Amino acid sequence: MNLNSENFPQRPAWTEIDLGKLRRNLQLIRGDLPRSVRLMAVVKDEAYGHGALDVARVAVEEGAWGFGLSTLEEAVHLREGGITAPLLLLGERQEAELEWCVAHNLTICVNEPYAVRRLAKIAADFGKQVPVHVKIHTGMSRYGVRWDEALPLIEKITAEKSLRLEGVMTHFSQSDEVDKTFAHLQFSRFQEILTALEQKKILVKLRHACNSGGFLDLPKAHLDMVRVGILLYGVFPSQVCRQLPGIEPVMSVKAKIAAIQKLKTGEVVGYGMRYTAKTERRIAILPIGYGDGFPRVRNEGCALIHGQRAPLLGGIAMDALMVDITDIPQAQMWDEAVLMGKQGGDEITVRDIAKLKNSVTYDVLTNWRLRLRRKSVNARTAPAKTETVLATDGHR
Ligand SMILES: *Cc1c(COP(=O)(O)O)cnc(C)c1O
């Protein structure tokens, strides 16, 4: 017997992360951007559930300038994994976090005067000059200093020797809808402050506003950098935004058939007896449930088996769901089923799952539980580095 961790039996339900597709998406996005515009890869929440370290390693190779994150833990995790690129924490920091940010060379957004003084003091104690970004709220009313009150704060930052104003940013509340009226209003407010900075001869290296929607649909707002999240992972922020051909989803969810049952007419399936067989049925049990993040549906949705749609029967359980394989007679024990992703010529999209969940694609990607093993594939199918790829180094 050999009971070591390397041959620990893997659960027959998992998320598959195709790093080859991630690489391709990065190349398409990088290729669509003017050379002068930097790419920040947003990898908060474990890169939207794809595994931040794996994603960051590929993104560095494909010319990402740096990474956008949410929490201190996320950023420290990347540093400890050997990522040396700039890491920008996008939200607000508690005072106790500032020292850690300086120690780990993390870049933070500073949005009020007290934080400016505290960070400046800590940076001076470390003997460092620390880059900071100012997040300007231009209408979203979330984080940041109001656009019409930002100038005095920015001047406070530039007056501190241990701080270096590296970036000024804003964030759109609606950049991927057909109606861009509010996005344009937000951008004009942002431009007001940028103009005021120019008049004061305050130079800012990185002015940035765009998320995936803005990257796709608001080229005038690209400025010095775009912050792309969901599109890296192959999912468009909406169905009405510009479609970049060749972008493909990176994540799939799979499980293997763990039991097969035959139903006679009138027999029922699952908790609550939510399905009754009208004729004889053959069903497969997949060992994945709402405890893994699958939406808690009843008689809705399907799995792909042998490239065919097998409809879900009855209510889904914490650890299991049942699908009808009457029309897929070749389906056998331990055959692979796809719950999200492609099989054969068919696909269950992230959006399909979002509909079942009555939610958005972002929520679907980030809410698969980690007890589904994350399996990365195609880590090294990249074409040999060409000169074009190397040339992206020029605008880091
Ligand atoms: C999450 C986030 C992004 C990325 O948004 P996507 O729609 O996933 O591209 C960009 N900027 C900020 C400030 C964010 O919080």
Short mmCIF file of N, CA and C and ligand atoms in Angstrom, two decimals, residues 42 44 48 70 90 135 142 169-171 175-176 209-213 227-231 233 237 362, ligand 1:
data_model
loop_
_atom_site.label_atom_id
_atom_site.label_comp_id
_atom_site.label_asym_id
_atom_site.label_seq_id
_atom_site.Cartn_x
_atom_site.Cartn_y
_atom_site.Cartn_z
N VAL A 42 -7.13 41.41 -13.69
CA VAL A 42 -7.81 41.42 -12.40
C VAL A 42 -7.97 39.97 -11.95
N LYS A 44 -8.73 39.08 -8.57
CA LYS A 44 -9.34 38.99 -7.24
C LYS A 44 -10.17 37.71 -7.12
N TYR A 48 -11.31 34.94 -10.09
CA TYR A 48 -12.69 34.58 -10.38
C TYR A 48 -12.89 33.06 -10.34
N SER A 70 -8.32 42.14 -4.43
CA SER A 70 -9.21 42.74 -3.44
C SER A 70 -8.62 42.78 -2.05
N LEU A 90 -7.60 46.93 -4.87
CA LEU A 90 -8.60 47.84 -5.45
C LEU A 90 -9.55 48.46 -4.42
N LYS A 135 -8.35 56.43 -5.99
CA LYS A 135 -9.57 55.95 -6.63
C LYS A 135 -10.61 57.06 -6.56
N ARG A 142 -19.26 53.96 -4.59
CA ARG A 142 -18.74 52.83 -3.82
C ARG A 142 -17.46 53.34 -3.18
N MET A 169 -7.52 56.58 -10.80
CA MET A 169 -8.44 55.65 -11.45
C MET A 169 -9.90 55.96 -11.11
N THR A 170 -10.78 55.44 -11.96
CA THR A 170 -12.19 55.42 -11.61
C THR A 170 -12.78 54.10 -12.10
N HIS A 171 -14.04 53.88 -11.79
CA HIS A 171 -14.66 52.60 -12.12
C HIS A 171 -16.07 52.87 -12.63
N SER A 175 -20.73 49.71 -18.06
CA SER A 175 -19.90 49.93 -19.25
C SER A 175 -20.22 48.94 -20.35
N ASP A 176 -21.05 47.95 -20.05
CA ASP A 176 -21.26 46.87 -21.03
C ASP A 176 -22.69 46.85 -21.57
N ALA A 209 -9.43 53.54 -16.14
CA ALA A 209 -10.87 53.57 -15.89
C ALA A 209 -11.58 52.28 -16.30
N CYS A 210 -11.05 51.57 -17.27
CA CYS A 210 -11.85 50.53 -17.92
C CYS A 210 -11.75 49.16 -17.28
N ASN A 211 -12.90 48.53 -17.07
CA ASN A 211 -13.00 47.10 -16.79
C ASN A 211 -13.21 46.41 -18.15
N SER A 212 -13.63 45.14 -18.14
CA SER A 212 -13.78 44.42 -19.42
C SER A 212 -14.74 45.15 -20.36
N GLY A 213 -15.87 45.61 -19.82
CA GLY A 213 -16.85 46.31 -20.64
C GLY A 213 -16.26 47.57 -21.26
N ARG A 227 -8.18 47.55 -16.87
CA ARG A 227 -8.20 46.53 -15.80
C ARG A 227 -9.20 45.45 -16.21
N VAL A 228 -8.68 44.38 -16.79
CA VAL A 228 -9.60 43.38 -17.36
C VAL A 228 -9.71 42.18 -16.43
N GLY A 229 -10.94 41.83 -16.10
CA GLY A 229 -11.22 40.66 -15.27
C GLY A 229 -11.90 39.58 -16.09
N ILE A 230 -13.22 39.61 -16.10
CA ILE A 230 -13.99 38.47 -16.60
C ILE A 230 -13.65 38.05 -18.03
N LEU A 231 -13.26 38.99 -18.86
CA LEU A 231 -12.95 38.63 -20.25
C LEU A 231 -11.70 37.74 -20.35
N TYR A 233 -11.12 35.37 -18.58
CA TYR A 233 -11.59 34.01 -18.30
C TYR A 233 -12.54 33.52 -19.39
N PRO A 237 -18.66 40.38 -20.52
CA PRO A 237 -19.41 40.98 -19.42
C PRO A 237 -20.90 41.12 -19.71
N TYR A 362 -20.48 36.32 -13.21
CA TYR A 362 -19.42 36.56 -12.22
C TYR A 362 -19.66 35.69 -10.98
C1 LIG B 1 -13.47 43.75 -10.52
C2 LIG B 1 -12.93 45.01 -11.03
C3 LIG B 1 -12.51 45.12 -12.37
C4 LIG B 1 -12.68 44.02 -13.39
O1 LIG B 1 -14.01 43.96 -13.84
P1 LIG B 1 -14.46 42.99 -15.04
O2 LIG B 1 -15.83 43.41 -15.35
O3 LIG B 1 -14.38 41.61 -14.48
O4 LIG B 1 -13.50 43.19 -16.14
C5 LIG B 1 -11.94 46.31 -12.76
N1 LIG B 1 -11.79 47.34 -11.88
C6 LIG B 1 -12.20 47.26 -10.60
C7 LIG B 1 -12.05 48.44 -9.70
C8 LIG B 1 -12.80 46.11 -10.13
O5 LIG B 1 -13.22 46.05 -8.87
#
